[in-house]
mmCIF file of C-alpha atoms in Angstrom:
data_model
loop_
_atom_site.group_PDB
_atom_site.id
_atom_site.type_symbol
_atom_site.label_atom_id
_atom_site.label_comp_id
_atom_site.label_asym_id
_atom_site.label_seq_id
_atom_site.Cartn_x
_atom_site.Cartn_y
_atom_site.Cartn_z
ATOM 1 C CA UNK A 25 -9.767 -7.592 48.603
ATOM 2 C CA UNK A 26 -7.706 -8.569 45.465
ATOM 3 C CA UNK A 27 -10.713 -10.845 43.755
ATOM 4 C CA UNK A 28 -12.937 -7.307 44.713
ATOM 5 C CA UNK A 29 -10.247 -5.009 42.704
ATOM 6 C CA UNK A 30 -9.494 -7.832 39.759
ATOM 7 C CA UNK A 31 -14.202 -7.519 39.445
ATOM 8 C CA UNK A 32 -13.794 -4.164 39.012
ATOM 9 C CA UNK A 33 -10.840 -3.785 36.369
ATOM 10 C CA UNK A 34 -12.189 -6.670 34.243
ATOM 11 C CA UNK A 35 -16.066 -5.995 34.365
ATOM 12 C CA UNK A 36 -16.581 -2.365 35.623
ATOM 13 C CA UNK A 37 -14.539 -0.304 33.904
ATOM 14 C CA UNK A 38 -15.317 -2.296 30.387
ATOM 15 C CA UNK A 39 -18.638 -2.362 30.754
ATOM 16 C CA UNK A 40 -18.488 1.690 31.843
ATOM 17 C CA UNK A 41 -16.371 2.741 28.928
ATOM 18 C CA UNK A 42 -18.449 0.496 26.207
ATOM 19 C CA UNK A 43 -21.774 2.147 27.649
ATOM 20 C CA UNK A 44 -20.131 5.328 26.986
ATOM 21 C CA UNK A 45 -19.005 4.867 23.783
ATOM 22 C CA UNK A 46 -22.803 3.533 22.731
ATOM 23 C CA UNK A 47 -24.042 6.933 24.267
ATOM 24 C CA UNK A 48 -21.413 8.851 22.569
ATOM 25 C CA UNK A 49 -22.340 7.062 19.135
ATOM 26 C CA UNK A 50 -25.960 7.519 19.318
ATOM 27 C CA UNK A 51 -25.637 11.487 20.719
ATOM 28 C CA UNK A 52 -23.328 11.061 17.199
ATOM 29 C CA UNK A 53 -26.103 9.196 14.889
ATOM 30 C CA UNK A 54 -28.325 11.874 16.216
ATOM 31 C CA UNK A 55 -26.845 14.379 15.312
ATOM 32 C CA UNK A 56 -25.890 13.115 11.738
ATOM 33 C CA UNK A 57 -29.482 12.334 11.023
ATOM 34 C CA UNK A 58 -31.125 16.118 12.465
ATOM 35 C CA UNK A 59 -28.671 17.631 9.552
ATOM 36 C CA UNK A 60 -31.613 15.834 7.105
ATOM 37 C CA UNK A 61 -34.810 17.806 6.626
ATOM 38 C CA UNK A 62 -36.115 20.565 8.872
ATOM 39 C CA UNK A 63 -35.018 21.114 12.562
ATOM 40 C CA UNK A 64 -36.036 19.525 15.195
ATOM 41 C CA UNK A 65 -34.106 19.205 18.522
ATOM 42 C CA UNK A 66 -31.164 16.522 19.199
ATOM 43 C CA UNK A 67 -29.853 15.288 22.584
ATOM 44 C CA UNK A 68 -26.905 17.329 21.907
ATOM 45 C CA UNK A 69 -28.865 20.296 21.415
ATOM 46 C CA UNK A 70 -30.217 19.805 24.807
ATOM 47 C CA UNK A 71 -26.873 18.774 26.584
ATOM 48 C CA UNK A 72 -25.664 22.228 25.110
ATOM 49 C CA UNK A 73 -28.826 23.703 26.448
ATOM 50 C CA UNK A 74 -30.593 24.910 22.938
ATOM 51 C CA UNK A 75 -32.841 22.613 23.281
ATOM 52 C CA UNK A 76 -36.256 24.726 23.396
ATOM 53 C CA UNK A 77 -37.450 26.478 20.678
ATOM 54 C CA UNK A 78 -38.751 30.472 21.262
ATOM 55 C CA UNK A 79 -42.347 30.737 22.569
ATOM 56 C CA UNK A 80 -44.478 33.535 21.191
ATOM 57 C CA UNK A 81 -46.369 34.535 18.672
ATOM 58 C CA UNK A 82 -44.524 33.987 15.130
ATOM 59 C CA UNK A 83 -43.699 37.534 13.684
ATOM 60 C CA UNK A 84 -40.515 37.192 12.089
ATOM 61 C CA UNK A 85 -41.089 37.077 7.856
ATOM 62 C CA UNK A 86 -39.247 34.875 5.599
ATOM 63 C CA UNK A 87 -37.709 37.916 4.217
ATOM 64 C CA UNK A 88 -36.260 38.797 7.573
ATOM 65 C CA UNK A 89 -35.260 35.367 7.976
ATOM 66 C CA UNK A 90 -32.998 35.666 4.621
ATOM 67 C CA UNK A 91 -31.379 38.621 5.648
ATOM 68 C CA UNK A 92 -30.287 37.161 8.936
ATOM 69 C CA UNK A 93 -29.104 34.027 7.281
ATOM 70 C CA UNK A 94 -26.896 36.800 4.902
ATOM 71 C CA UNK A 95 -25.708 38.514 7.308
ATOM 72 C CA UNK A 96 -24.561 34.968 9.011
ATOM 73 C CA UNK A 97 -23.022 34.241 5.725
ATOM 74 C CA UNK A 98 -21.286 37.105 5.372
ATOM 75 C CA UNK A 99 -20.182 37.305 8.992
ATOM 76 C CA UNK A 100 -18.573 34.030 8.298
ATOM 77 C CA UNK A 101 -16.756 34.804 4.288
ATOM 78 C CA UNK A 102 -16.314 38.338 5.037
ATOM 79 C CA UNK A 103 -15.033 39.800 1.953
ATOM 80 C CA UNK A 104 -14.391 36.412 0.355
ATOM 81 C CA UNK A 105 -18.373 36.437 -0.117
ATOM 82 C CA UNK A 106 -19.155 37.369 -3.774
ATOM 83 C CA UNK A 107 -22.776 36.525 -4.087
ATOM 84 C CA UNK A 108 -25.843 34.850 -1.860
ATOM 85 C CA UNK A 109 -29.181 33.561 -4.122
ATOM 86 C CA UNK A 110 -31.793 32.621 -2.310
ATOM 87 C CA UNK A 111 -33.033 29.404 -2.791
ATOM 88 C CA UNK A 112 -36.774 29.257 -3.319
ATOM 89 C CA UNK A 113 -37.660 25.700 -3.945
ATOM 90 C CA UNK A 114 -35.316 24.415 -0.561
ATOM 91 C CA UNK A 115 -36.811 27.147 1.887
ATOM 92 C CA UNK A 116 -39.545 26.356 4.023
ATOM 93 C CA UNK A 117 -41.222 27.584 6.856
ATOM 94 C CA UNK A 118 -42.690 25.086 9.748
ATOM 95 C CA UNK A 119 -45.600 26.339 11.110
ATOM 96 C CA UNK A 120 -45.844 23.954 14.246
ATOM 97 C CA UNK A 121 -42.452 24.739 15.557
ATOM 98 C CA UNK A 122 -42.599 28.588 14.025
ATOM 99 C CA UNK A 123 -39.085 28.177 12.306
ATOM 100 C CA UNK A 124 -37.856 28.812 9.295
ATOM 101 C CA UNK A 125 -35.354 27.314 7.156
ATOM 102 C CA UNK A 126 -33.819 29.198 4.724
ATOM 103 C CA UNK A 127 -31.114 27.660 2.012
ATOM 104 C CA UNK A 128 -29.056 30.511 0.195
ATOM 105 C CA UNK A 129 -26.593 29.781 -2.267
ATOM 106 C CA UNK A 130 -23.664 31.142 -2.418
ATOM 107 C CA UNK A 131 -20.441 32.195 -4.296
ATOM 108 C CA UNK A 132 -17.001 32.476 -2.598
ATOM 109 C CA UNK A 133 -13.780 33.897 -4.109
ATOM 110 C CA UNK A 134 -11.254 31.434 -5.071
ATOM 111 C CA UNK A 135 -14.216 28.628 -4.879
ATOM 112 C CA UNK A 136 -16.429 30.563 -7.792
ATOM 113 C CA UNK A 137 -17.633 26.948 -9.254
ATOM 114 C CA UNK A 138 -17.984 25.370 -6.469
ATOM 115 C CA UNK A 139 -21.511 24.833 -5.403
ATOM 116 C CA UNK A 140 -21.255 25.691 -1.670
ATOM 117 C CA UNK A 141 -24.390 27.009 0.556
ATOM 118 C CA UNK A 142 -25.807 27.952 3.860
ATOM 119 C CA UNK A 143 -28.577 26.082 5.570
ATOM 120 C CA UNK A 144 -30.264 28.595 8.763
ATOM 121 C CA UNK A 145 -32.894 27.681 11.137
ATOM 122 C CA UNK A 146 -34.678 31.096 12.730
ATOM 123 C CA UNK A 147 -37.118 31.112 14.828
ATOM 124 C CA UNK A 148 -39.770 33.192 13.664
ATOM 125 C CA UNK A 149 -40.415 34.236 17.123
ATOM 126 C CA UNK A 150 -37.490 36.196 17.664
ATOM 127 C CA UNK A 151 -35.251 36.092 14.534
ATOM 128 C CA UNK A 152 -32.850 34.116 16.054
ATOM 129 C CA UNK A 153 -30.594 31.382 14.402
ATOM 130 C CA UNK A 154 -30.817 28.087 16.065
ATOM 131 C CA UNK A 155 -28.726 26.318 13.738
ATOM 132 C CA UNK A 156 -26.544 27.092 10.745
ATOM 133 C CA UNK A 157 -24.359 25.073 8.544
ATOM 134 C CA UNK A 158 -22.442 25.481 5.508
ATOM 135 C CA UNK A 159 -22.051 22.741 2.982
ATOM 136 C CA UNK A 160 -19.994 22.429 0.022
ATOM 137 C CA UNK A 161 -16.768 23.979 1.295
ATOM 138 C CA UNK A 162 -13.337 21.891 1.638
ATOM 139 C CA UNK A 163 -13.118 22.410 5.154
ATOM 140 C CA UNK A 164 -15.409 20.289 7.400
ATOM 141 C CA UNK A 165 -17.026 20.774 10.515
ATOM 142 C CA UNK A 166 -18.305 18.315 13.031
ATOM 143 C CA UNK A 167 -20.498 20.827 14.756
ATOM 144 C CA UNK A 168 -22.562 23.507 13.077
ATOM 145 C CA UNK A 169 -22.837 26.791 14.615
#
C-alpha cells in the first residue's frame, strides 16, 4: 500500500499538473496568436461557449458595424472619449465567415497623443460583437471582451 501511494505522489500528480500546464499554455498561445489578423474561433472561445459564429443571411452593413463598434467604445471611455476615426485601410469584411472587422481610432482625454484604438468583430448576421479589444492604452488586459 505505501509503494502504491509513493507511484502516485511521484508520477501521477507530476505528470497531471505538467499536462495541465501544456494545455493551459497552448489554450494561452492560442489565444495570443487569434489577436493577429481576422477572427476566427480559439479553444477558449469554445470553452467559454462563443465558439459558433451567427448563421443567416449577412445583412448587417459596414456602416452599422462602425456604429456598434462606437457605441462599444464609448460604452467603455464614457465621457473620457473625445474622438473615434474610422480606419479605412485596417477594416475588412470576411465574406466566408460573414464578419466584419472594424478598427476605429480613437482619442481619449488625458491620453490625447497617444495612439490607442478599438479592434470589433460583428457578425454581419446579427450585429453582434464577438470580440473587441482595445490597444494602445496603459492598462492591459489578458482577455478581450
Amino acid at each position: 500500500m505505501a509503494k502504491q501511494k509513493g507511484v502516485f505522489k511521484t508520477v501521477i500528480v507530476p505528470s497531471f499538473i505538467i499536462a495541465a500546464f501544456v494545455v493551459g499554455l497552448a489554450m494561452a498561445i492560442e489565444e495570443f496568436v487569434a489577436t493577429n489578423g481576422s477572427y476566427r474561433v480559439t479553444i477558449w472561445d469554445v470553452l467559454n461557449g462563443r465558439g459558433e459564429l451567427p448563421e443567416g443571411r449577412a445583412e448587417v452593413s459596414q456602416q452599422v458595424a462602425i456604429e456598434v463598434c462606437r457605441q462599444k467604445a464609448s460604452a467603455e471611455f464614457g465621457r473620457n472619449l473625445l474622438l473615434t476615426r474610422f480606419d479605412q485601410r485596417s477594416s475588412r469584411y470576411n465574406p466566408e465567415l460573414k464578419v466584419h472587422t472594424v478598427f476605429i481610432n480613437l482619442t481619449i482625454k488625458g491620453s490625447e497623443r497617444d495612439p490607442i484604438y478599438i479592434r470589433c468583430d460583428i457578425s454581419a448576421v446579427n450585429r453582434m460583437i464577438i470580440e473587441s479589444r482595445i490597444k494602445g492604452t496603459r492598462g492591459f488586459s489578458l482577455f478581450g471582451t
